[in-house]
Amino acid sequence: MSGSTDVFEIMSTTRSMRRLKPDPVPDELIRKILEAGVSAANGGNNQRWRFLVVKDKAIKKAVQVWYKKAFDEVVGPRYAASAPPPGVTADRYQRQHGAVEYLTEHFHEAPVWIVACIEDKAPPNRSSGASIYPAVQNMLLAIRALGLGSTLTTRHLLYEKEAEAALGLPEGVHSYAILPIGYPMGKFGPVGRGTLADIVYQDKWGQTYPGL
Ligand SMILES: Cc1cc2nc3c(=O)[nH]c(=O)nc-3n(C[C@H](O)[C@H](O)[C@H](O)COP(=O)(O)O)c2cc1C
């Protein structure tokens, strides 16, 4: 499975692809991804989203330093102490750890990043996030449909000020996600999630939804 146009197949195989080849991604494909992004819903259709395409190696490296620091200090220890989530075997979770560590070391080597931002004087909050993450998910689906790989990353926000300074974001612009994009080294496969019966209720919290 690489490129696909079946939306259900795409959704169920849009896994985090953390091992990426350094081969360049044509601008024509980046444009398609961005077009998919701005097809998303956004509050009031205000379209305060802004997208920074980063190819400059020095900029990516300057951000990776903070991304790695956040791993070393927070994310790595947290991963080491946590159990596999629903629908994920211990073995698969272990492989995910390895991939997370790999991306941490090689974040800046992805040939292109799309940094999803919002230009707004108000500080980031749940509403502003709701107006950018639909675009981010559209882009992830488009990336997958084109046979490219990526991962939704937000870890740089643990060092938000430093990372946004490294990205050169002006005042009033905040980043919400960095998508490192490239051709994947591995193969696409199904995502690992728990069962709907454990998380869907009808009418009353905790009451079984018999429609499953
Ligand atoms: C809000 C959010 C933030 C995330 N941040 C990171 C990140 O900084 N680094 C990373 O490697 N993965 C990140 N991920 C990816 C998740 O770890 C991943 O989606 C999850 O483990 C499920 O794996 P899958 O996408 O392969 O199905 C993030 C995902 C979300 C939704």
Coordinates of C-alpha atoms and ligand atoms in Angstrom, one line a residue:
M1 CA 0.0 0.0 0.0
S2 CA 1.4 3.3 -1.0
G3 CA -0.7 5.9 -2.9
S4 CA -4.4 5.4 -2.5
T5 CA -7.6 7.3 -3.1
D6 CA -10.0 5.3 -0.9
V7 CA -10.7 7.6 2.0
F8 CA -11.5 4.8 4.5
E9 CA -8.4 2.9 3.6
I10 CA -6.3 6.1 3.9
M11 CA -7.8 7.0 7.3
S12 CA -7.1 3.5 8.7
T13 CA -3.5 3.4 7.4
T14 CA -2.4 7.0 8.3
R15 CA 0.1 5.9 10.8
S16 CA 2.9 7.9 12.1
M17 CA 5.8 7.4 9.7
R18 CA 8.9 8.4 11.6
R19 CA 11.6 7.0 9.5
L20 CA 11.9 9.1 6.3
K21 CA 14.2 9.1 3.4
P22 CA 16.2 12.3 2.7
D23 CA 15.0 12.4 -0.9
P24 CA 13.4 15.8 -1.8
V25 CA 9.6 16.1 -2.0
P26 CA 8.5 17.9 -5.1
D27 CA 6.9 21.4 -4.5
E28 CA 3.9 20.2 -6.6
L29 CA 3.1 17.6 -3.9
I30 CA 3.7 20.1 -1.1
R31 CA 1.2 22.4 -2.8
K32 CA -1.4 19.5 -3.0
I33 CA -0.9 18.9 0.7
L34 CA -1.4 22.6 1.6
E35 CA -4.5 22.7 -0.6
A36 CA -5.9 19.8 1.3
G37 CA -5.1 21.6 4.5
V38 CA -7.0 24.8 3.7
S39 CA -10.0 22.7 2.6
A40 CA -10.6 22.0 6.3
A41 CA -13.2 23.6 8.4
N42 CA -12.1 26.6 10.6
G43 CA -14.0 28.7 13.1
G44 CA -16.1 31.4 11.3
N45 CA -14.1 30.7 8.2
N46 CA -11.7 33.3 9.5
Q47 CA -8.8 31.4 8.1
R48 CA -6.2 32.7 10.5
W49 CA -4.1 29.7 9.7
R50 CA -0.6 30.2 8.3
F51 CA 1.8 27.6 7.1
L52 CA 5.5 27.8 7.2
V53 CA 7.2 25.4 4.7
V54 CA 10.7 24.8 6.1
K55 CA 13.5 23.3 4.0
D56 CA 16.4 25.2 5.4
K57 CA 18.7 22.7 7.2
A58 CA 20.0 25.2 9.8
I59 CA 16.5 26.2 10.9
K60 CA 15.4 22.6 11.2
K61 CA 18.5 21.8 13.2
A62 CA 17.9 24.7 15.5
V63 CA 14.4 23.5 16.3
Q64 CA 15.5 19.8 16.6
V65 CA 17.8 20.8 19.5
W66 CA 14.7 21.8 21.5
Y67 CA 12.7 18.8 20.3
K68 CA 15.5 16.5 21.5
K69 CA 15.9 18.3 24.8
A70 CA 12.2 17.8 25.4
F71 CA 12.6 14.1 24.7
D72 CA 15.6 13.7 27.0
E73 CA 13.9 15.5 29.8
V74 CA 10.2 14.6 29.6
V75 CA 9.0 12.4 26.8
G76 CA 11.7 9.6 27.0
P77 CA 11.3 9.0 30.7
R78 CA 7.5 9.1 30.3
Y79 CA 7.6 6.5 27.5
A80 CA 9.9 4.3 29.5
A81 CA 7.4 4.2 32.4
S82 CA 4.2 3.8 30.5
A83 CA 2.1 0.7 29.5
P84 CA 1.0 0.0 25.9
P85 CA -2.2 1.8 25.0
P86 CA -5.4 0.0 24.0
G87 CA -5.1 -2.0 20.7
V88 CA -1.3 -2.0 20.9
T89 CA 0.8 -5.0 21.8
A90 CA 3.9 -4.6 24.1
D91 CA 6.1 -5.5 21.1
R92 CA 4.5 -2.9 18.9
Y93 CA 4.7 -0.3 21.6
Q94 CA 8.4 -1.1 22.0
R95 CA 8.8 -0.6 18.2
Q96 CA 7.0 2.7 18.5
H97 CA 9.5 3.8 21.2
G98 CA 12.3 3.0 18.8
A99 CA 10.7 5.0 16.1
V100 CA 10.0 8.0 18.4
E101 CA 13.7 8.0 19.4
Y102 CA 14.7 7.7 15.7
L103 CA 12.6 10.7 14.7
T104 CA 14.0 12.7 17.6
E105 CA 17.5 12.2 16.4
H106 CA 16.6 12.7 12.7
F107 CA 13.8 15.3 12.9
H108 CA 15.8 17.9 11.0
E109 CA 16.7 15.4 8.2
A110 CA 13.2 15.2 6.9
P111 CA 13.5 17.0 3.6
V112 CA 10.6 19.3 4.3
W113 CA 8.5 20.4 7.3
I114 CA 5.1 22.1 7.3
V115 CA 4.6 24.1 10.5
A116 CA 1.0 24.8 11.1
C117 CA 0.4 28.2 12.7
I118 CA -2.3 30.6 13.6
E119 CA -1.9 34.3 13.4
D120 CA -4.0 35.8 16.2
K121 CA -3.3 38.2 19.0
A122 CA -5.1 36.0 21.5
P123 CA -3.0 33.3 23.2
P124 CA -3.5 29.7 21.9
N125 CA -6.5 28.0 23.4
R126 CA -8.9 25.2 22.7
S127 CA -10.9 27.2 20.1
S128 CA -7.8 28.2 18.2
G129 CA -6.6 24.6 18.2
A130 CA -10.0 23.6 16.8
S131 CA -9.4 25.9 13.8
I132 CA -6.0 24.4 12.9
Y133 CA -6.0 20.7 13.7
P134 CA -8.7 19.8 11.1
A135 CA -6.3 21.3 8.5
V136 CA -3.4 19.4 10.1
Q137 CA -5.4 16.1 9.8
N138 CA -6.4 16.9 6.2
M139 CA -2.7 17.4 5.4
L140 CA -1.8 14.1 7.1
L141 CA -4.4 12.3 5.0
A142 CA -3.2 13.9 1.8
I143 CA 0.4 13.1 2.7
R144 CA -0.6 9.4 3.1
A145 CA -2.7 9.5 -0.1
L146 CA 0.4 10.7 -2.0
G147 CA 2.5 7.8 -0.7
L148 CA 4.5 10.2 1.6
G149 CA 5.0 9.8 5.3
S150 CA 4.7 12.2 8.3
T151 CA 3.9 12.4 11.9
L152 CA 1.8 15.0 13.8
T153 CA 4.3 16.4 16.2
T154 CA 3.8 19.0 19.0
R155 CA 6.7 18.2 21.3
H156 CA 8.5 21.3 20.4
L157 CA 5.8 23.2 22.3
L158 CA 7.5 22.0 25.6
Y159 CA 10.1 24.6 24.5
E160 CA 7.6 26.8 22.7
K161 CA 9.4 30.2 23.0
E162 CA 12.7 28.8 22.0
A163 CA 11.4 26.7 19.1
E164 CA 9.3 29.5 17.8
A165 CA 12.2 31.9 17.9
A166 CA 14.3 29.3 16.0
L167 CA 11.5 29.2 13.4
G168 CA 11.5 33.0 13.2
L169 CA 7.8 33.3 13.9
P170 CA 6.8 36.9 14.4
E171 CA 4.9 38.2 17.4
G172 CA 1.2 37.1 17.3
V173 CA 1.9 33.9 15.4
H174 CA 1.9 30.6 17.2
S175 CA 2.8 27.1 16.0
Y176 CA 0.4 24.2 16.7
A177 CA 2.2 21.3 14.9
I178 CA 5.2 20.5 12.9
L179 CA 4.8 17.9 10.2
P180 CA 8.1 16.4 9.1
I181 CA 7.5 15.1 5.6
G182 CA 9.4 12.7 3.3
Y183 CA 9.2 9.4 1.5
P184 CA 8.8 6.7 4.1
M185 CA 11.4 4.0 4.6
G186 CA 8.8 1.5 5.9
K187 CA 5.5 0.3 4.7
F188 CA 2.0 1.7 5.5
G189 CA -0.1 -0.5 7.7
P190 CA -3.2 -0.4 9.9
V191 CA -3.3 1.9 12.9
G192 CA -3.5 0.2 16.3
R193 CA -6.5 1.3 18.4
G194 CA -8.8 -0.1 21.0
T195 CA -12.3 -1.3 20.4
L196 CA -15.3 1.1 19.9
A197 CA -17.3 -0.8 22.5
D198 CA -14.9 0.5 25.2
I199 CA -15.3 4.1 24.4
V200 CA -18.7 4.7 22.9
Y201 CA -21.9 5.1 24.9
Q202 CA -25.5 5.7 24.2
D203 CA -27.7 8.2 26.0
K204 CA -26.1 7.8 29.4
W205 CA -22.4 7.9 30.2
G206 CA -21.1 4.3 30.5
Q207 CA -24.2 2.7 28.9
T208 CA -23.5 0.4 26.0
Y209 CA -24.3 1.6 22.5
P210 CA -25.8 -1.5 20.8
G211 CA -25.2 -0.2 17.3
L212 CA -21.7 -1.6 17.1
Ligands
LIG1 C1 -1.4 16.0 19.7 C2 -0.4 15.1 19.2 C3 0.9 15.3 19.4 C4 1.9 14.4 18.9 N1 3.2 14.7 19.1 C5 4.1 13.8 18.6 C6 5.5 14.2 18.7 O1 5.9 15.3 19.1 N2 6.4 13.3 18.3 C7 6.0 12.0 17.8 O2 6.9 11.2 17.4 N3 4.7 11.7 17.7 C8 3.8 12.6 18.1 N4 2.4 12.3 17.9 C9 2.0 11.0 17.3 C10 1.5 10.0 18.2 O3 2.5 9.5 19.1 C11 0.8 8.9 17.4 O4 -0.2 9.4 16.6 C12 0.3 7.8 18.3 O5 1.3 7.2 19.0 C13 -0.5 6.7 17.5 O6 0.4 6.1 16.6 P1 0.1 6.1 15.0 O7 -0.1 7.5 14.5 O8 1.2 5.4 14.4 O9 -1.2 5.3 14.9 C14 1.5 13.2 18.3 C15 0.1 13.0 18.0 C16 -0.8 13.9 18.4 C17 -2.3 13.7 18.1

